[in-house]
């Protein structure tokens, strides 16, 4: 099934995905730099037992943010690849078209609202 998106809509979504890719890559680079600094600080503070748990939490939070951003960046890159390949905008579950309105909100969406909803309900 061919994607029902117009060339203009595809161009708009591609621009948004490319913008998002750049933003995420920049934020990830920033956070990785921050983590390196936190790790150095942690080494310096290792003897100060009182401060140790606090440093651990900061590192954990940074790690969680990096993981979320890395996962989103991967999804954005995959969406750009699908856009090149021609299967972009097609639901991975039911092969139905993902409405343009949904793609505007979430350009890396893999499933239509119905299938995404069913998946989330099953996961709970
Ligand atoms: Zn679907």
Coordinates of C-alpha atoms in Angstrom, one line a residue, residues 46-99:
X46 CA 35.3 9.0 46.6
X47 CA 36.9 9.5 50.0
X48 CA 34.0 11.7 51.1
X49 CA 31.5 9.0 52.0
X50 CA 28.8 11.5 53.0
X51 CA 28.6 12.9 49.4
X52 CA 28.8 9.6 47.6
X53 CA 25.1 8.6 47.5
X54 CA 24.2 12.1 46.1
X55 CA 26.7 11.7 43.3
X56 CA 25.4 8.3 42.4
X57 CA 21.9 9.7 42.0
X58 CA 23.1 12.5 39.7
X59 CA 25.0 9.9 37.6
X60 CA 21.9 7.7 37.4
X61 CA 19.7 10.6 36.3
X62 CA 22.2 11.6 33.5
X63 CA 22.3 8.0 32.4
X64 CA 18.5 7.8 32.2
X65 CA 18.3 11.0 30.2
X66 CA 21.0 9.8 27.8
X67 CA 19.2 6.5 27.3
X68 CA 15.8 8.2 26.5
X69 CA 17.5 10.6 24.1
X70 CA 19.5 7.9 22.4
X71 CA 16.4 5.8 21.9
X72 CA 14.5 8.8 20.4
X73 CA 17.4 9.6 18.2
X74 CA 17.4 6.0 16.9
X75 CA 13.7 6.2 16.2
X76 CA 14.2 9.5 14.3
X77 CA 17.0 8.0 12.2
X78 CA 14.8 5.0 11.4
X79 CA 11.9 7.2 10.4
X80 CA 14.3 9.1 8.0
X81 CA 15.4 5.8 6.5
X82 CA 11.8 4.7 6.0
X83 CA 11.1 8.1 4.4
X84 CA 13.9 7.3 1.9
X85 CA 12.7 3.7 1.4
X86 CA 9.1 4.6 0.8
X87 CA 7.4 2.7 3.6
X88 CA 7.1 5.8 5.8
X89 CA 3.6 6.7 7.1
X90 CA 2.4 3.1 7.0
X91 CA 1.4 1.3 10.2
X92 CA 3.8 -1.5 11.1
X93 CA 0.9 -3.6 12.5
X94 CA -2.1 -3.2 10.1
X95 CA -0.5 -1.7 7.0
X96 CA -3.0 1.1 7.2
X97 CA -2.0 4.7 6.6
X98 CA -0.9 6.8 9.6
X99 CA -2.8 10.1 9.4

